[in-house]
Coordinates of C-alpha atoms and ligand atoms in Angstrom, one line a residue:
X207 CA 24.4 -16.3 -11.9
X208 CA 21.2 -15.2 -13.3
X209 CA 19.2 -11.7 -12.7
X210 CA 15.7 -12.0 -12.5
X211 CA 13.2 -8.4 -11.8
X212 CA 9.9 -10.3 -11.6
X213 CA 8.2 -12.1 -8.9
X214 CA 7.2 -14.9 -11.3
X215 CA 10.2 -15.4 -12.4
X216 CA 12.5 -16.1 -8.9
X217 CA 9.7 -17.8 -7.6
X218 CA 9.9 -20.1 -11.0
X219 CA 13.5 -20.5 -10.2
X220 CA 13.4 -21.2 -6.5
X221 CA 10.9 -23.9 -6.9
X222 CA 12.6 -25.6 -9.7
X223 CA 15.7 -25.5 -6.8
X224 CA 13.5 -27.5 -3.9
X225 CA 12.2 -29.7 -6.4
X226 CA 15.3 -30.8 -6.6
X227 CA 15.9 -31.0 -3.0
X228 CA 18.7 -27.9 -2.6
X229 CA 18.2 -25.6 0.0
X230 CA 17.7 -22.1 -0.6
X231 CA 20.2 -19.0 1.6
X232 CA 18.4 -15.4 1.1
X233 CA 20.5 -12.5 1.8
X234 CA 18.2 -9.4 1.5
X235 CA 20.0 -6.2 0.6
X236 CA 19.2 -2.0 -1.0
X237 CA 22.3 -3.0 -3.0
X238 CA 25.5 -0.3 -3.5
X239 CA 26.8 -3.5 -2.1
X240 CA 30.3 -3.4 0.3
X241 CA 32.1 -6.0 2.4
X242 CA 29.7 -5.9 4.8
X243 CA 27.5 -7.2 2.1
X244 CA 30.0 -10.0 0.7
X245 CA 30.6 -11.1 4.1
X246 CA 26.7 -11.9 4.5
X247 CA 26.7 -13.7 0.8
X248 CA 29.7 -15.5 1.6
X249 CA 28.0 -17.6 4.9
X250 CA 25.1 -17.8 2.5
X251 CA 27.5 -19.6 0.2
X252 CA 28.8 -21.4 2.9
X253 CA 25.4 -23.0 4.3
X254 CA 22.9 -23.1 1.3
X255 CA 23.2 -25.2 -1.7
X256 CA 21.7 -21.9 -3.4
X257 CA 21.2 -18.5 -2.8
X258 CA 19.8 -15.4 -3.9
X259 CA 20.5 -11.9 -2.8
X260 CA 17.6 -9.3 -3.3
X261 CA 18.6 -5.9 -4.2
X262 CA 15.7 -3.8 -3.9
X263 CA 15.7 -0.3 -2.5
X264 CA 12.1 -0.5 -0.7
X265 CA 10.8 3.1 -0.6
X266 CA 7.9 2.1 2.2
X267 CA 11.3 2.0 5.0
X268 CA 11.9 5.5 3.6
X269 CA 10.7 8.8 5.7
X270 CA 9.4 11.7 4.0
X271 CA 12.1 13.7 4.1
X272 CA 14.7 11.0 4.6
X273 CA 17.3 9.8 1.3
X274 CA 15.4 7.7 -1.2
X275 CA 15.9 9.4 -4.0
X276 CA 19.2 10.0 -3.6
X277 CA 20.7 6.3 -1.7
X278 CA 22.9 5.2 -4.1
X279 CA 22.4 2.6 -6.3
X280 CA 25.2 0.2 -9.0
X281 CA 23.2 -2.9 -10.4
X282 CA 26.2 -3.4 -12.7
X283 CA 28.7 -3.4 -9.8
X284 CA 26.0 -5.6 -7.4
X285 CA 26.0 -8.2 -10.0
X286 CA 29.9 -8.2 -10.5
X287 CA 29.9 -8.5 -6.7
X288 CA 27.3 -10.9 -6.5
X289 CA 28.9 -13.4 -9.1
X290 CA 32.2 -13.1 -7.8
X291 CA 30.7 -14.2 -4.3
X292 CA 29.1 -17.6 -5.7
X293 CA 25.5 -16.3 -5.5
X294 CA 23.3 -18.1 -7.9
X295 CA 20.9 -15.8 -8.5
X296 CA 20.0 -12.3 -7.9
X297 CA 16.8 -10.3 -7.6
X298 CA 16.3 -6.7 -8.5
X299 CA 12.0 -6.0 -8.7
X300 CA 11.7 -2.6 -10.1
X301 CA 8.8 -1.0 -7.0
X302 CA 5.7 -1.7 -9.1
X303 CA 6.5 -5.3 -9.4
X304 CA 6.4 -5.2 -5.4
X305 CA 3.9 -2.9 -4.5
X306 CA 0.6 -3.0 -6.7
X307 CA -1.7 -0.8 -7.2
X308 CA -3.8 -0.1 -4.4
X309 CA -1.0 -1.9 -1.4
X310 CA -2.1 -1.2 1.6
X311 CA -1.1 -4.7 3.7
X312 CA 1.8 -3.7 6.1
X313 CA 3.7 -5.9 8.8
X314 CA 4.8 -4.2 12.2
X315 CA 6.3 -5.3 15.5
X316 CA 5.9 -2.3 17.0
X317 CA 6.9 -3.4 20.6
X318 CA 10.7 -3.5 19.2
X319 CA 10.1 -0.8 17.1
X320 CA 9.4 2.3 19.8
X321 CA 13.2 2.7 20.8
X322 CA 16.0 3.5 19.3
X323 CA 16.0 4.3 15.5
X324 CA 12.0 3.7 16.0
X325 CA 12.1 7.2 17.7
X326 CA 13.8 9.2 14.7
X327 CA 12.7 7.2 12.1
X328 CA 8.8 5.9 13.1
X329 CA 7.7 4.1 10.2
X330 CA 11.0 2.5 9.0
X331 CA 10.3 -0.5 10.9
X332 CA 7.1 -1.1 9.3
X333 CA 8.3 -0.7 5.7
X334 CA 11.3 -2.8 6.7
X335 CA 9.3 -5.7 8.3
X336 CA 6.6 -5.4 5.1
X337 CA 9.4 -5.9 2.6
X338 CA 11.0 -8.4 4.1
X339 CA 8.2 -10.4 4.9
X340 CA 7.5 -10.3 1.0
X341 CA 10.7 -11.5 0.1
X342 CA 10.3 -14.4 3.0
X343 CA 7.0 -15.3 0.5
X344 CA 8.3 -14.7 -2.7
X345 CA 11.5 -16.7 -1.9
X346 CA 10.7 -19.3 0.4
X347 CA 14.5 -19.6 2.1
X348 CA 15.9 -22.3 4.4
X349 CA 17.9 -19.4 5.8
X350 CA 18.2 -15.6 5.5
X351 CA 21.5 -13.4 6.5
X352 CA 21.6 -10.1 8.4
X353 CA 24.0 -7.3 9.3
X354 CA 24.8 -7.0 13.3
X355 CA 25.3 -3.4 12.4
X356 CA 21.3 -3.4 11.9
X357 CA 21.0 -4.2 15.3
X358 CA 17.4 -3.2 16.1
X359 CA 16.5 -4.4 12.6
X360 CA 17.7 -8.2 13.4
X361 CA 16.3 -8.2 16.5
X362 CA 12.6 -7.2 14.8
X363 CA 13.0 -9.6 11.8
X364 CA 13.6 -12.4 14.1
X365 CA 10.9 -11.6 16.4
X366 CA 8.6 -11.2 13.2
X367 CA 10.0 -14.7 12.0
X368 CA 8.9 -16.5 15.6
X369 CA 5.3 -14.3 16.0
X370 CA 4.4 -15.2 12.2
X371 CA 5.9 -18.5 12.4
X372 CA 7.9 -18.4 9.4
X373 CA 9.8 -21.5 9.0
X374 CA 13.3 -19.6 8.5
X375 CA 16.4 -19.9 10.3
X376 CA 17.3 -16.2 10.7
X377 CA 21.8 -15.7 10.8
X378 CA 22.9 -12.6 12.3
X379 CA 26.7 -12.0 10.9
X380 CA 29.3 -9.5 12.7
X381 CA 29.9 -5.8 11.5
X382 CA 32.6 -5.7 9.1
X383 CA 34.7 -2.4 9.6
X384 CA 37.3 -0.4 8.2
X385 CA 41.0 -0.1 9.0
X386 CA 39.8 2.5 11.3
X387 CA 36.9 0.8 13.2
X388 CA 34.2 2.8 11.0
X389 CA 31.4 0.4 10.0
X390 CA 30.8 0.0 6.4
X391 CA 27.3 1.1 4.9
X392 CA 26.2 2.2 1.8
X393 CA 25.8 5.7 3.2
X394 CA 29.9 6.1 3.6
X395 CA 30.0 7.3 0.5
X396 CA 27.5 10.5 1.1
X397 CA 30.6 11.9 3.4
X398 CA 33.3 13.8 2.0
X399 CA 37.2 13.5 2.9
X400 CA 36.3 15.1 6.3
X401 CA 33.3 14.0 7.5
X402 CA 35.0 10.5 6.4
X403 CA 37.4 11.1 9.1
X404 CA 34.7 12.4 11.9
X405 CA 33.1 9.7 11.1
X406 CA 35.5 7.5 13.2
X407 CA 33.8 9.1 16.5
X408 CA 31.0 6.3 16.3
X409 CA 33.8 3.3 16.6
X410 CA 35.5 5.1 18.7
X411 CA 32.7 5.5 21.3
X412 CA 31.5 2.0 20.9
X413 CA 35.1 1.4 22.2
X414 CA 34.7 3.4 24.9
X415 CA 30.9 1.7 25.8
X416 CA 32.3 -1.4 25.5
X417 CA 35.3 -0.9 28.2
X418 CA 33.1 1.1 30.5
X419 CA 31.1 -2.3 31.0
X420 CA 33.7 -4.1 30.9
X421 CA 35.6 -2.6 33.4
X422 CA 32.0 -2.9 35.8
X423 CA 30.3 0.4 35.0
X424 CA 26.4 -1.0 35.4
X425 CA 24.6 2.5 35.2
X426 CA 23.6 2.7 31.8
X427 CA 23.4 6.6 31.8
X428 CA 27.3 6.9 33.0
X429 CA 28.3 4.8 29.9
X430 CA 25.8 6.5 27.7
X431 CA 26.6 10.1 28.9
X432 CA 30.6 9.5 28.8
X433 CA 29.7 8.2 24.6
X434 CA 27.8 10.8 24.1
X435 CA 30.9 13.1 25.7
X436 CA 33.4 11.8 23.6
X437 CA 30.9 12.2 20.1
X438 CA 30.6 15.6 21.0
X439 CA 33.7 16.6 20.7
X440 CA 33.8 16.0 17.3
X441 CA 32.7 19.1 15.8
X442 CA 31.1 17.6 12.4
X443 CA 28.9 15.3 14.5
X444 CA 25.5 15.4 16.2
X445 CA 23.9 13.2 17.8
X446 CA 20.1 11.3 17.1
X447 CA 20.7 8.8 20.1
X448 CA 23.1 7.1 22.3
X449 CA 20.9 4.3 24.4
X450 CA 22.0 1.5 26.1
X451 CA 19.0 -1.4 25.6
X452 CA 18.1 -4.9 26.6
X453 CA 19.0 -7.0 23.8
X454 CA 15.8 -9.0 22.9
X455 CA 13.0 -6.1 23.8
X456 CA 14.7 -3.3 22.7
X457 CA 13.8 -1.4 25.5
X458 CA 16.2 1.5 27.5
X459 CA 17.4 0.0 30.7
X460 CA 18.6 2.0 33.7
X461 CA 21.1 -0.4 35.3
X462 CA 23.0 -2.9 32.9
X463 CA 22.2 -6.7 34.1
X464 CA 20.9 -8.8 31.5
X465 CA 22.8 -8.6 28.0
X466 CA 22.5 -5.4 26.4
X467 CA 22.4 -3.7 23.0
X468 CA 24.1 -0.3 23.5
X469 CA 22.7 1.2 20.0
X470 CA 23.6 5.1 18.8
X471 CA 22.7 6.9 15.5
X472 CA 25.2 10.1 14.6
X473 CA 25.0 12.5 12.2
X474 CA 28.2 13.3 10.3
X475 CA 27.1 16.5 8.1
X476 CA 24.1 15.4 7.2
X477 CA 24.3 11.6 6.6
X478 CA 22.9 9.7 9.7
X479 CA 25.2 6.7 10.3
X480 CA 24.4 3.8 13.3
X481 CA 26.8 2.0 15.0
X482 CA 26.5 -1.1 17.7
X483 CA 27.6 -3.4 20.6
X484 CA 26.4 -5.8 22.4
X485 CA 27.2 -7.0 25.9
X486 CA 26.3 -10.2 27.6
X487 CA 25.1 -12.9 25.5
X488 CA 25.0 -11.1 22.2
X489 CA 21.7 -13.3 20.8
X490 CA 23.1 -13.6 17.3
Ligands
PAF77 O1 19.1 -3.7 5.8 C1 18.7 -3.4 4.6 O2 19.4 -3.2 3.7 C2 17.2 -3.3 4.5 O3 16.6 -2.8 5.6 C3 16.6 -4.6 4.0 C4 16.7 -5.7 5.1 C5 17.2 -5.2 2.8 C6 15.1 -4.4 3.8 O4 14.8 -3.5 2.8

């Protein structure tokens, strides 16, 4: 596996690749990579005859006061990871080599973008959908591979692909979790032993979402206020938002008909973490 940190370079790479007729898997990443991670690489693997995984913590998806400076970051580990997973090549672009002097081109689907983590964090999206949609130019992919635990995010980048007409297939994977339901993300490692263990509150009250509806609860306020019940007993967390959305516009819903995204963001201390499930035809 090679690592490349220019644009010119990948691109030089990637060509060389469809020139010879392989196709080309992108799995787009901020790196301090996990098994949430591997699992994405690993159906790269699986369906590309190459792929690259960008590691690239994009500072425009940041908030002022939100954990840029301080997300964590292993390019020795990533690589280790990478290898070990069959990725060909991997792409770490130091922030000048993607944003030149003077950038001031952004990409937004703001319709998706409202609800959700859109309300606590209102420019994410943007910075999200502008780095992405370099990588989708830089790189050129057949395919690219997304978390389910990004939820909101995969619902935006696909809408994005079909509005912009990028010829990419975009593959939503599952959320790969701990022994004890947490999700994994990067950001575990911000909490300490105990926060670790309140952390378990999210999983747990996707568990309880997820029966209410099954078991015919339709009022998506009963479901959300029972979650939101069950998180607050946990004395270590607070909550950003519990909503239960439809799953393609991203908007609240009142009454649960159509598949759904039931979305929620926690704080545990003070590292927000997001957790997710869908119901009905889960779009992915
Ligand atoms: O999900 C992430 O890690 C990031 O939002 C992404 C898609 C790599 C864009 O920076």
């Amino acid at each position: 596996m090679q690592v490349f940190s220019t644009v010119e370079e990948i691109r030089k790479i990637v060509k060389g690749w469809r020139r010879e007729g392989l196709s080309v898997g992108l799995v787009p990443t901020m790196g301090f990579l996990h098994e949430g991670h591997r699992s994405l690489i690993d159906c790269a693997v699986r369906e590309n005859d190459r792929v690259v995984v960008s590691v690239f913590v994009n500072p425009i998806q940041f908030g002022p006061n939100e954990d840029l400076a301080s997300y964590p970051r292993n390019l020795e580990a990533d690589t280790i990871l990478c290898e070990k997973a069959g990725a060909h090549a991997l792409f770490h672009p130091a922030p000048e080599e993607m944003y030149l002097p003077g950038f001031c081109t952004f990409v937004d689907v703001p319709d998706l973008s409202r609800f959700l983590c859109g309300k606590t964090r209102p420019t994410h999206f943007r910075g999200m959908c502008t780095v992405v949609s370099k990588l989708f130019h830089i790189v050129m992919p057949d395919r690219a591979y997304f978390g389910q635990k990004d939820a909101q995010q995969l619902a935006i980048v696909r809408r994005m692909v079909r509005d912009l007409q990028f010829d990419i297939q975009i593959v939503g994977c599952p959320i790969i979790r701990e022994p004890d339901g947490l999700a994994k993300s990067s950001r575990n490692t911000y909490l300490n032993p105990e926060e670790r263990r309140a952390a378990v509150v999210l999983s747990r009250a996707v568990a309880l979402g997820r029966e209410m509806m099954e078991h015919g609860e339709r009022s998506a306020a009963a479901v959300e206020s029972a979650m939101k019940c069950l998180i607050e007993q946990e004395p270590l967390a607070r909550i950003d938002y519990v909503t239960v959305a439809d799953a393609q516009s991203m908007t609240p819903v009142e009454r649960i008909e159509g598949p759904v995204l039931c979305a929620m963001a926690v704080y545990i201390g003070t590292t927000r973490l997001i957790d997710n499930f869908f119901f009905g035809d889960p779009l992915c």
